[in-house]
PDB file of C-alpha atoms in Angstrom:
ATOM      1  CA  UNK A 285      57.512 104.797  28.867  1.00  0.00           C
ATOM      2  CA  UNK A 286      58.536 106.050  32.320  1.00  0.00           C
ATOM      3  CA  UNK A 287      61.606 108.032  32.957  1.00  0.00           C
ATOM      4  CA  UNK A 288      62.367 108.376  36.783  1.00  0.00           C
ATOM      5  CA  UNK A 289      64.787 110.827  37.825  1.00  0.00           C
ATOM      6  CA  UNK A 290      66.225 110.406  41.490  1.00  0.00           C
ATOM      7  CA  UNK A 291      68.537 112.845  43.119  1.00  0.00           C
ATOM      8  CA  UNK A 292      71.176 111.496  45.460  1.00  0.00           C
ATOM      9  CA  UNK A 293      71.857 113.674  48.387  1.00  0.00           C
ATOM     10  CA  UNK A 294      69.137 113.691  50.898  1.00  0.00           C
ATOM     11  CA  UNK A 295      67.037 111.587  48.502  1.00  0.00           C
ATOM     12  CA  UNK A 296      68.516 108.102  47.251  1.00  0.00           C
ATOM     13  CA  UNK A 297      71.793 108.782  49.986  1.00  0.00           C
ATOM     14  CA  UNK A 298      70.802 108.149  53.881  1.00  0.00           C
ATOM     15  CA  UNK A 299      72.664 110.824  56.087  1.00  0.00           C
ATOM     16  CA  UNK A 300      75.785 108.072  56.238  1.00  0.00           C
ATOM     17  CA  UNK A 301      76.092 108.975  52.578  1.00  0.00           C
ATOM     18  CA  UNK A 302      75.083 105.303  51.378  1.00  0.00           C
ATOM     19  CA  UNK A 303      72.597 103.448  49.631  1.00  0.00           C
ATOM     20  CA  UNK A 304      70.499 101.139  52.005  1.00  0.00           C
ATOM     21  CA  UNK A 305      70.796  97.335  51.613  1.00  0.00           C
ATOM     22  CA  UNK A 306      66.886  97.457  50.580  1.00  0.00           C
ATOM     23  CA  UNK A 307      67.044  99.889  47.720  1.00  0.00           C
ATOM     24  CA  UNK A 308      70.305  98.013  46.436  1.00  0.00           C
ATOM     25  CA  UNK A 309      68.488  95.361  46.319  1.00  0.00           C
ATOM     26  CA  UNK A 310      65.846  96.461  44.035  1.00  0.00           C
ATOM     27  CA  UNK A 311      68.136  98.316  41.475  1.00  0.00           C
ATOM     28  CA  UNK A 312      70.411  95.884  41.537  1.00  0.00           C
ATOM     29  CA  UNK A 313      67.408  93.366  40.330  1.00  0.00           C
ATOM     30  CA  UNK A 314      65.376  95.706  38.389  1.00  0.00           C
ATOM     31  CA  UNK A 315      63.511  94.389  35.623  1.00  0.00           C
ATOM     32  CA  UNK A 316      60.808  96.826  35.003  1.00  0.00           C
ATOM     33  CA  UNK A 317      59.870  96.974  31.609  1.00  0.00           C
ATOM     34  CA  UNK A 318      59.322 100.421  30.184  1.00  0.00           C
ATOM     35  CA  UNK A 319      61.239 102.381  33.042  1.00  0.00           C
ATOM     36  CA  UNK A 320      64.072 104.045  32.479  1.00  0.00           C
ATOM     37  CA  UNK A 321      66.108 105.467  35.981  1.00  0.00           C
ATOM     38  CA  UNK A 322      68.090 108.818  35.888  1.00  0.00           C
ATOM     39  CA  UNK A 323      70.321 109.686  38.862  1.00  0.00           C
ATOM     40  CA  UNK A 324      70.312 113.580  38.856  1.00  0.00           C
ATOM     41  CA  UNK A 325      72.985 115.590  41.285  1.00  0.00           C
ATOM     42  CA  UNK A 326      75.090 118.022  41.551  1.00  0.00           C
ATOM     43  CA  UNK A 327      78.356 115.657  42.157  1.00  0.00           C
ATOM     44  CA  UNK A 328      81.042 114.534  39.885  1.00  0.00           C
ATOM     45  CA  UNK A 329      80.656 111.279  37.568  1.00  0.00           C
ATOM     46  CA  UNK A 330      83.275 109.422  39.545  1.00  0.00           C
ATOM     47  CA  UNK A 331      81.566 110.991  43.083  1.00  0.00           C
ATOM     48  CA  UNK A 332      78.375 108.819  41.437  1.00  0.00           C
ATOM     49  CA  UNK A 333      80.767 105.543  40.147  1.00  0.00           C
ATOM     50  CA  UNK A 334      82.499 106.134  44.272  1.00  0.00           C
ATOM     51  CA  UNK A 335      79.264 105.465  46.099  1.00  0.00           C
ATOM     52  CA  UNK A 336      77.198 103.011  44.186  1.00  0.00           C
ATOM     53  CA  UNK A 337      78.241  99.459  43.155  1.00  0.00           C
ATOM     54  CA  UNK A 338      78.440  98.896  39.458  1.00  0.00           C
ATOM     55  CA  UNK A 339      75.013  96.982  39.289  1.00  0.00           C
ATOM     56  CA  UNK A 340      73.523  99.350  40.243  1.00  0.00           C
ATOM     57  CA  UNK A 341      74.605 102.980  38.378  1.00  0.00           C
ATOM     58  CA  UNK A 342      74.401 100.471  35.219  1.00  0.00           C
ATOM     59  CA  UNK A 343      70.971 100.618  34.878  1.00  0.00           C
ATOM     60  CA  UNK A 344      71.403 104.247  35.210  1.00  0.00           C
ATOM     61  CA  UNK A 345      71.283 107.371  32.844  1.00  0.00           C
ATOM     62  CA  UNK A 346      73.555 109.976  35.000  1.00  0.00           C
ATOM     63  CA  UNK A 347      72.904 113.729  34.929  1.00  0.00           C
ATOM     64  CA  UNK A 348      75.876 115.372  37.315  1.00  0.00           C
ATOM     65  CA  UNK A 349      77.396 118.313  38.022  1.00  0.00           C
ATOM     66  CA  UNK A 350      73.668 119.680  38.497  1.00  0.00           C
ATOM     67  CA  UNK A 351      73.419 119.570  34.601  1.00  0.00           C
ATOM     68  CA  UNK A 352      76.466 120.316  33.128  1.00  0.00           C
ATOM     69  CA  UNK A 353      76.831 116.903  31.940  1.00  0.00           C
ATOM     70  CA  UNK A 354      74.691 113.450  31.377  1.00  0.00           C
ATOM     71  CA  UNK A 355      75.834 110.247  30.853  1.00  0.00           C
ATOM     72  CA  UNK A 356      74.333 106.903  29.414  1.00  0.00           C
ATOM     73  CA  UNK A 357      74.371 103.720  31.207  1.00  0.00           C
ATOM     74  CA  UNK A 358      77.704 103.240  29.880  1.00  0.00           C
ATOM     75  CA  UNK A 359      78.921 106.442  31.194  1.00  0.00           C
ATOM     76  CA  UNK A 360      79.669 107.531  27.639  1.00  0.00           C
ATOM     77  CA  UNK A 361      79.141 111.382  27.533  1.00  0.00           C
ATOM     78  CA  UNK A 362      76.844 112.159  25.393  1.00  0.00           C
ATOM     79  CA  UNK A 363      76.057 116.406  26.074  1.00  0.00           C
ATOM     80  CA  UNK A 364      77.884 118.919  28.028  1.00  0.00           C
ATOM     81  CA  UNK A 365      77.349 122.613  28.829  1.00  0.00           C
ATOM     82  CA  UNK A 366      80.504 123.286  30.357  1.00  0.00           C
ATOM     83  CA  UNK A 367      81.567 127.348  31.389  1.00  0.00           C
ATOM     84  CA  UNK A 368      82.852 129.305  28.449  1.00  0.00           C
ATOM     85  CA  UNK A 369      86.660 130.408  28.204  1.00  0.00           C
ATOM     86  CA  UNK A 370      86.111 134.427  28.731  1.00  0.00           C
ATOM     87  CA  UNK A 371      83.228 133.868  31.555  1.00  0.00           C
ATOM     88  CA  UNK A 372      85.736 131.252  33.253  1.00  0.00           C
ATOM     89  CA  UNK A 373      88.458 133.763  33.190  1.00  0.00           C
ATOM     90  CA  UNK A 374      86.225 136.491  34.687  1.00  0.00           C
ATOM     91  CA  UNK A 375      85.220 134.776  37.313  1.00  0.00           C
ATOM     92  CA  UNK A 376      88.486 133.005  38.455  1.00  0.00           C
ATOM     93  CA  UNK A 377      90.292 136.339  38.260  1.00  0.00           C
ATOM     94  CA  UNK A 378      87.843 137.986  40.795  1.00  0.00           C
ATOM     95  CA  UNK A 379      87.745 134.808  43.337  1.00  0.00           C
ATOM     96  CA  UNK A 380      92.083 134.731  42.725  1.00  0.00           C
ATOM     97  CA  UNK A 381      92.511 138.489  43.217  1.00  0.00           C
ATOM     98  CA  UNK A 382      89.813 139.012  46.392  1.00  0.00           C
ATOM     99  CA  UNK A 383      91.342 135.729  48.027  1.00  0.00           C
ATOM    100  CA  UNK A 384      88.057 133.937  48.362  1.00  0.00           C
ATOM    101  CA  UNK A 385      88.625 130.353  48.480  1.00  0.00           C
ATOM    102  CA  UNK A 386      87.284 128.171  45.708  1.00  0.00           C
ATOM    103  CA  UNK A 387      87.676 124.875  43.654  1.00  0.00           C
ATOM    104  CA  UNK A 388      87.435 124.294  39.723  1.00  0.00           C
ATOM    105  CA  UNK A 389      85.361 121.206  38.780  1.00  0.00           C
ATOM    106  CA  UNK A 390      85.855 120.054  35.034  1.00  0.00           C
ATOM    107  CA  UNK A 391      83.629 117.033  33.225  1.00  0.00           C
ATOM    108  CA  UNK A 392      85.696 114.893  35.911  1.00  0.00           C
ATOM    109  CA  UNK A 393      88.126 116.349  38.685  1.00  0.00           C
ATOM    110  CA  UNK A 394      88.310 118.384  41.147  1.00  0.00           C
ATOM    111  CA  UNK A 395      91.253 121.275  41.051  1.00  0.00           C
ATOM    112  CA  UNK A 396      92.735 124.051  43.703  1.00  0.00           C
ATOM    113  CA  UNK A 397      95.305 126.308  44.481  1.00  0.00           C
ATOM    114  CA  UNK A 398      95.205 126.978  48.029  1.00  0.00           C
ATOM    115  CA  UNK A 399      93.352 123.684  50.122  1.00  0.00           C
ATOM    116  CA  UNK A 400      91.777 123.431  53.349  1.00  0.00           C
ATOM    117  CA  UNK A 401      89.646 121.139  55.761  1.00  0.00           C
ATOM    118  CA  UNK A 402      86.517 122.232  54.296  1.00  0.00           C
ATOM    119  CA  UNK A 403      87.178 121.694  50.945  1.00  0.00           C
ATOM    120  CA  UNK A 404      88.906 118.110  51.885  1.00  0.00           C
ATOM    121  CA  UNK A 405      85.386 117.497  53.329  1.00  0.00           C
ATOM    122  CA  UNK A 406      83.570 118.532  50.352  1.00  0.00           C
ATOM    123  CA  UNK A 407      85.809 116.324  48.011  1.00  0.00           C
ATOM    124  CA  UNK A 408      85.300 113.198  50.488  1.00  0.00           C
ATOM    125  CA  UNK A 409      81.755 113.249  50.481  1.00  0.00           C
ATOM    126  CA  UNK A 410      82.524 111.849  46.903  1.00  0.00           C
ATOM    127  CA  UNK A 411      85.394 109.642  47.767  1.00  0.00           C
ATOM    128  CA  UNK A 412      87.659 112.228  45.654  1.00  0.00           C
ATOM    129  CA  UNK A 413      90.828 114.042  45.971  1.00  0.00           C
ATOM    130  CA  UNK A 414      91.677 117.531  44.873  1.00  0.00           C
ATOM    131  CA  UNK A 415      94.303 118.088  42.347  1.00  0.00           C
ATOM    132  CA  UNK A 416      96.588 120.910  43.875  1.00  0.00           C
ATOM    133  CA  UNK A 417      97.628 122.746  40.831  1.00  0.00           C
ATOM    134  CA  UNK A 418      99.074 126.500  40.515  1.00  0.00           C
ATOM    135  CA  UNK A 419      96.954 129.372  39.272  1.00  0.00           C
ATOM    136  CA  UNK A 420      98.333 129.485  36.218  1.00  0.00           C
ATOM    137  CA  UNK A 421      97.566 126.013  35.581  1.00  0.00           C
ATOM    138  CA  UNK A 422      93.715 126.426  36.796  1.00  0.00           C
ATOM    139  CA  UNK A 423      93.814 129.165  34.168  1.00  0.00           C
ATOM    140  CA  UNK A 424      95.099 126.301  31.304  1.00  0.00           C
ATOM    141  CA  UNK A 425      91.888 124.175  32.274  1.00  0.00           C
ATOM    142  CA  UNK A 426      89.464 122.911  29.327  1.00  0.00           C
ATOM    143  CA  UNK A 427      85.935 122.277  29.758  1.00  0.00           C
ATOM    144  CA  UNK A 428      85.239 123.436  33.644  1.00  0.00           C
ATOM    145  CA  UNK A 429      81.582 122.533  34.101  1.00  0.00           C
ATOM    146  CA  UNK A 430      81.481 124.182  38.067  1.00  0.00           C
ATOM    147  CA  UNK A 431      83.441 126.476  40.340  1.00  0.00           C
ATOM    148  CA  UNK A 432      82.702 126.105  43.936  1.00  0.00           C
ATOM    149  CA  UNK A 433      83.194 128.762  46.437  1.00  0.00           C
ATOM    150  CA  UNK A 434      83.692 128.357  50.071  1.00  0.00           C
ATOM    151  CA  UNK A 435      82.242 130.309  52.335  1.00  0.00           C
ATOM    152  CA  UNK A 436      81.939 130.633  55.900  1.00  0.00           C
ATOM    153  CA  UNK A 437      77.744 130.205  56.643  1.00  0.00           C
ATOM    154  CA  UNK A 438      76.938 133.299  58.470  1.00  0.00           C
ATOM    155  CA  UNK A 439      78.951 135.268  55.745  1.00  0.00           C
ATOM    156  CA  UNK A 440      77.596 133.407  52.422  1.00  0.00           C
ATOM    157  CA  UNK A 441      75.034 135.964  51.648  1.00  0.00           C
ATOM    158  CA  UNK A 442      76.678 139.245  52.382  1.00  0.00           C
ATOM    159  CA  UNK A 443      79.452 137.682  50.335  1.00  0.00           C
ATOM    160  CA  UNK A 444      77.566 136.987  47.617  1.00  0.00           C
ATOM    161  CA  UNK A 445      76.361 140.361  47.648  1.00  0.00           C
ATOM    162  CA  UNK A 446      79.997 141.698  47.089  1.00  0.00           C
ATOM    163  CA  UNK A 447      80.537 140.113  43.401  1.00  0.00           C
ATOM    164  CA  UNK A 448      79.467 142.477  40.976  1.00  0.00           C
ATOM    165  CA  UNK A 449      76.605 141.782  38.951  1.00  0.00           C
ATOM    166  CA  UNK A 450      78.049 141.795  35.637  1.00  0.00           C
ATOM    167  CA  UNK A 451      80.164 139.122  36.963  1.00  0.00           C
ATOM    168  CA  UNK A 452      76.798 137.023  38.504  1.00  0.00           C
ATOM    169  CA  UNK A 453      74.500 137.959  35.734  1.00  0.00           C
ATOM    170  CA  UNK A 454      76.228 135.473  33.115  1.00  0.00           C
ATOM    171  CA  UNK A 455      76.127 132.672  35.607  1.00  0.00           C
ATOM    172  CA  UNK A 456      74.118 130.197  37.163  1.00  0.00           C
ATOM    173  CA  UNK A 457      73.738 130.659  40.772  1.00  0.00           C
ATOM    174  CA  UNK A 458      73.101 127.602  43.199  1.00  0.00           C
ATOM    175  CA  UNK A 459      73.311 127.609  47.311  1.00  0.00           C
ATOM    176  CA  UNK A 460      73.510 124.058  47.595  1.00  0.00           C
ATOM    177  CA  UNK A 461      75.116 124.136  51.164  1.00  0.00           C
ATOM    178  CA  UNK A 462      75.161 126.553  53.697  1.00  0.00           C
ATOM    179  CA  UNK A 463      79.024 127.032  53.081  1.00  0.00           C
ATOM    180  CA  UNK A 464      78.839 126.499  49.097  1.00  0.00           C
ATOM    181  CA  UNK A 465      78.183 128.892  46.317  1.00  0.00           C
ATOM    182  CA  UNK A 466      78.159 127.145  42.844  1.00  0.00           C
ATOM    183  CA  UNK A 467      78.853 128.758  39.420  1.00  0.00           C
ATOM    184  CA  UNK A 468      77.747 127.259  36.338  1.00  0.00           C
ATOM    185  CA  UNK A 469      76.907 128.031  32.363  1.00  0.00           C
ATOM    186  CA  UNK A 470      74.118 130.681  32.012  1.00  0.00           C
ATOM    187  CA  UNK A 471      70.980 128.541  31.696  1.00  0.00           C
ATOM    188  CA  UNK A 472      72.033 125.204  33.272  1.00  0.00           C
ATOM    189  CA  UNK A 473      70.410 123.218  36.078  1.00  0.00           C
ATOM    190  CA  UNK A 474      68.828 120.518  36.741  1.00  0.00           C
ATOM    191  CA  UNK A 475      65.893 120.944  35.234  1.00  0.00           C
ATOM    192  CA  UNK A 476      67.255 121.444  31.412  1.00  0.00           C
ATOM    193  CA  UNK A 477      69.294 118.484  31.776  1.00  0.00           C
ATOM    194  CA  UNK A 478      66.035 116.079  32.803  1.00  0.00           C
ATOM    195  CA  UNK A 479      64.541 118.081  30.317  1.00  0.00           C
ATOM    196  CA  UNK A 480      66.599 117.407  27.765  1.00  0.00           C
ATOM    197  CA  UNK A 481      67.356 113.649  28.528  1.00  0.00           C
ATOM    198  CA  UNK A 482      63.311 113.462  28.357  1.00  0.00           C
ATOM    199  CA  UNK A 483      62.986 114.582  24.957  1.00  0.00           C
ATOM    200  CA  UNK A 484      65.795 112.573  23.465  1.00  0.00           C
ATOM    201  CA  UNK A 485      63.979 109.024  24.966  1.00  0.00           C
ATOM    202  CA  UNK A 486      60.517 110.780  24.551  1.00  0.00           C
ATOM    203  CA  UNK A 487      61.375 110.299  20.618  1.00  0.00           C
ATOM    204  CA  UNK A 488      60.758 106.519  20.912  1.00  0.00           C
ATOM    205  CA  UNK A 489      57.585 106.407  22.807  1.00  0.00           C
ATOM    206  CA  UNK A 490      55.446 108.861  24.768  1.00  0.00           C
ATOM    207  CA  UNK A 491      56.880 109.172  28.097  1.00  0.00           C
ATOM    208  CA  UNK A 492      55.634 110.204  32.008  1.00  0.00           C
ATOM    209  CA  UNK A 493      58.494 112.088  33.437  1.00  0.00           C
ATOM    210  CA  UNK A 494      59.041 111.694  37.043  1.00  0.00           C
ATOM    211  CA  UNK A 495      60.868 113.542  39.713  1.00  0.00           C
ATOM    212  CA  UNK A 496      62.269 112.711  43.335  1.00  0.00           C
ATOM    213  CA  UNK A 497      63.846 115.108  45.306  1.00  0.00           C
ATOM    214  CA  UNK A 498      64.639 117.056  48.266  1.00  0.00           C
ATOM    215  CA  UNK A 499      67.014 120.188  47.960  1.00  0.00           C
ATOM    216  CA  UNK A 500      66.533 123.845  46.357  1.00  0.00           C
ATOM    217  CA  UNK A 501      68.790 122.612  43.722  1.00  0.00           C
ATOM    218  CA  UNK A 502      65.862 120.082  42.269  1.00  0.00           C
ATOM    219  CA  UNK A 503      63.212 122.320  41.935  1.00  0.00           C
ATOM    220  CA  UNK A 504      63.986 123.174  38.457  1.00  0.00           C
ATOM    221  CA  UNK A 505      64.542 119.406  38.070  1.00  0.00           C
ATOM    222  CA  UNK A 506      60.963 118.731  39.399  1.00  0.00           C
ATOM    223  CA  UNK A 507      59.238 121.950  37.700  1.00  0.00           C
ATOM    224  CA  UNK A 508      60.533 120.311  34.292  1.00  0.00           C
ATOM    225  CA  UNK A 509      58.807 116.914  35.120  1.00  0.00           C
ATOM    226  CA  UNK A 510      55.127 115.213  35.210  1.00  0.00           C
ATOM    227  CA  UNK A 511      55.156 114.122  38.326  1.00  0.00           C
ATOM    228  CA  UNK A 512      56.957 115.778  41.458  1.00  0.00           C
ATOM    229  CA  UNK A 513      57.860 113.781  44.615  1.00  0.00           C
ATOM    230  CA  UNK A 514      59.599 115.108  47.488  1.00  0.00           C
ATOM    231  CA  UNK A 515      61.264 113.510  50.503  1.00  0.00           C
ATOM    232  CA  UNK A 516      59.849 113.782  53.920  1.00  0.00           C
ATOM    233  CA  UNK A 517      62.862 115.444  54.757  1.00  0.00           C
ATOM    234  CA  UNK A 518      62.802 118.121  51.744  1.00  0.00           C
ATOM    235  CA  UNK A 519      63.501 121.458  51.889  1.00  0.00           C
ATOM    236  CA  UNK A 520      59.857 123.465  52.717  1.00  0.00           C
ATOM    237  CA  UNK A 521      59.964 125.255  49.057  1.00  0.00           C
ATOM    238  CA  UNK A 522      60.277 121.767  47.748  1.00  0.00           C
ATOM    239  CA  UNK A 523      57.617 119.941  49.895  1.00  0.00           C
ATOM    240  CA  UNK A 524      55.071 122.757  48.847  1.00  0.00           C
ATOM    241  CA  UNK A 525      55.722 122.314  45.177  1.00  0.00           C
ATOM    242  CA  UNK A 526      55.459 118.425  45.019  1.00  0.00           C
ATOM    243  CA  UNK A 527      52.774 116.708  44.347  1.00  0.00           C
ATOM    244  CA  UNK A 528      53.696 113.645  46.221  1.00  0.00           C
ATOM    245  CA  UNK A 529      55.265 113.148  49.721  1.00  0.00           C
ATOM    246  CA  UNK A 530      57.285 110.286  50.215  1.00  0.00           C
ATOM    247  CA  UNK A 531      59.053 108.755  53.812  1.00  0.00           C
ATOM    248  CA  UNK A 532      62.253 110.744  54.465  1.00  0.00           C
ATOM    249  CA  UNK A 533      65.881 109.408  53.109  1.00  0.00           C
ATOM    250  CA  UNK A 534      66.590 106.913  56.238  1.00  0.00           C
ATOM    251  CA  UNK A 535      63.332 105.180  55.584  1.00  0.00           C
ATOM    252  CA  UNK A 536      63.471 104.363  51.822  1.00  0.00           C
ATOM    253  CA  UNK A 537      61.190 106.847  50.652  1.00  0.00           C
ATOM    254  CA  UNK A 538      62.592 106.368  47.150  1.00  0.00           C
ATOM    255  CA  UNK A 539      61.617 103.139  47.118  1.00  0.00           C
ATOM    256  CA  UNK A 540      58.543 103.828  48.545  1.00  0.00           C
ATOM    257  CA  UNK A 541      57.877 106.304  45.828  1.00  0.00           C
ATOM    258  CA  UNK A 542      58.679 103.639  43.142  1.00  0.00           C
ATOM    259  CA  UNK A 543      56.162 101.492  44.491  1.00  0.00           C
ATOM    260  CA  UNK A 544      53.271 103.290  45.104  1.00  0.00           C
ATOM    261  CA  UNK A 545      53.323 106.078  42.016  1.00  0.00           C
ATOM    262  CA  UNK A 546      55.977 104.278  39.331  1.00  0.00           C
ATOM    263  CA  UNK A 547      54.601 100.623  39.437  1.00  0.00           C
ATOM    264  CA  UNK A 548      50.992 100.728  40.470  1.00  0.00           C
ATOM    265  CA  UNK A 549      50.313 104.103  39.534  1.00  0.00           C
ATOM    266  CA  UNK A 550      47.771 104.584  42.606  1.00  0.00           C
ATOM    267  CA  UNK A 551      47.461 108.747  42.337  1.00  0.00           C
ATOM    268  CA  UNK A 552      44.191 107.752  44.389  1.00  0.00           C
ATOM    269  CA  UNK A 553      46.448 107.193  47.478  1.00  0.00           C
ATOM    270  CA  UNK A 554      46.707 110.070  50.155  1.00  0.00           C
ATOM    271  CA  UNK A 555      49.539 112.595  49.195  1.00  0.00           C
ATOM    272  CA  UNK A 556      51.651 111.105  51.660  1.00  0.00           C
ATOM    273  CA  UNK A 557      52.982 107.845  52.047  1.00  0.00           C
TER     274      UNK A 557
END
């Protein structure tokens, strides 16, 4: 058994945020036997369901919200490690009291007090809207998997240095944009997700875990599997860790990939392909 996890943005997505007609093509038709697919992002369910056609996130496990949730082919839940009541509070009451601007995310939607272009953006990428709801109603909220802040670029880190540490310290900490701090449950990522999908189909056969990727944000995702493969266009952290280098994310390098290492299991070839 194979498991194949693929991250989206950067890596399955070209940089017009779609799927090209090639790689539909093959997931649409895919018949391998013993090969299971796993998209694995930081984005929303329905940000997933927005951008690819049904045929083709059907033959998909889903692990979103960079690991707060995963989803079967079905998109039945089946775990979450969403933020816990007291840590929510904490850290909603600092953002809401220093007038930093962020977004809630909970297993589905996206939610915010005060709006702007930026955020709009963000939420578009995934073909979403943003609930506008009151403070006091973000505060109500059940299960928030993700709080995003928004940050100017050239002020992200010396922000980031502001928050205290107690605050930080029960958190975990992703710069997945240059204007985007994410805050999720102590202990999730990526990487724990994959990990954890593994073992659960590992319990049927043995399995070869794979990773493709491209961002900081799937290192842990690719440190947890067999078999690391970045994109030409990866992130240098992430091109140094893979084992693998596949053509960039306008050039089908996932396909590629799937090709070369997945179905004829040539490790013989050069690194790069």
């Amino acid at each position: 058994m194979k498991l194949v996890g693929i991250d989206m943005d950067g890596t399955l997505l070209d940089d017009n945020n779609e799927v090209s007609i090639t790689q539909k093509e093959f997931f649409e038709n895919n018949q391998l036997e013993e090969v299971e697919f796993v998209i694995v992002t930081g984005r929303p369910l329905k940000g997933v369901l927005n951008l690819l056609p049904q045929r083709i996130w059907g033959n998909f496990f889903k692990i979103c919200l960079n690991g707060s949730v995963i989803f079967d082919k079905n998109n039945e839940l089946i775990y979450k490690n969403i933020i816990p009541t007291e840590q929510y509070y904490l850290l909603l009451n600092y953002l809401h009291q220093n007038h930093l601007r962020y977004l809630v995310l909970d297993t589905q939607d996206f939610y915010g007090e005060k709006i702007d272009e930026l955020m709009v953006y963000d939420a578009k990428l995934n073909k979403m809207e943003i609930k506008n709801i009151s403070f006091e109603k973000l505060k109500s909220l059940e299960e928030v998997s993700k709080i995003l802040l928004f940050i100017a670029p050239e002020k992200r880190d010396s922000i980031f240095e502001t928050i205290p540490q107690e605050i930080k310290e029960k958190f975990s900490v992703i710069f997945s944009q240059d204007y985007l701090i994410e805050f999720l449950n102590h202990g999730v990522d990526k990487g724990s997700a994959f990990k954890r999908l593994s073992n659960g189909v590992g319990k049927i056969n043995n399995i070869t875990t794979y990773s493709i990727g491209d961002g900081l944000n799937d290192i842990p995702f690719m440190k947890s599997s067999d078999i690391k493969i970045a994109m030409k266009n990866s992130n240098d952290e992430v091109l140094k860790l893979s084992d693998y280098i596949t053509d960039d994310n306008n050039h089908d390098g996932v396909l590629k990939a799937i090709k070369q290492l997945v179905m004829r299991r040539d490790t013989s070839a050069n690194s790069r392909f």
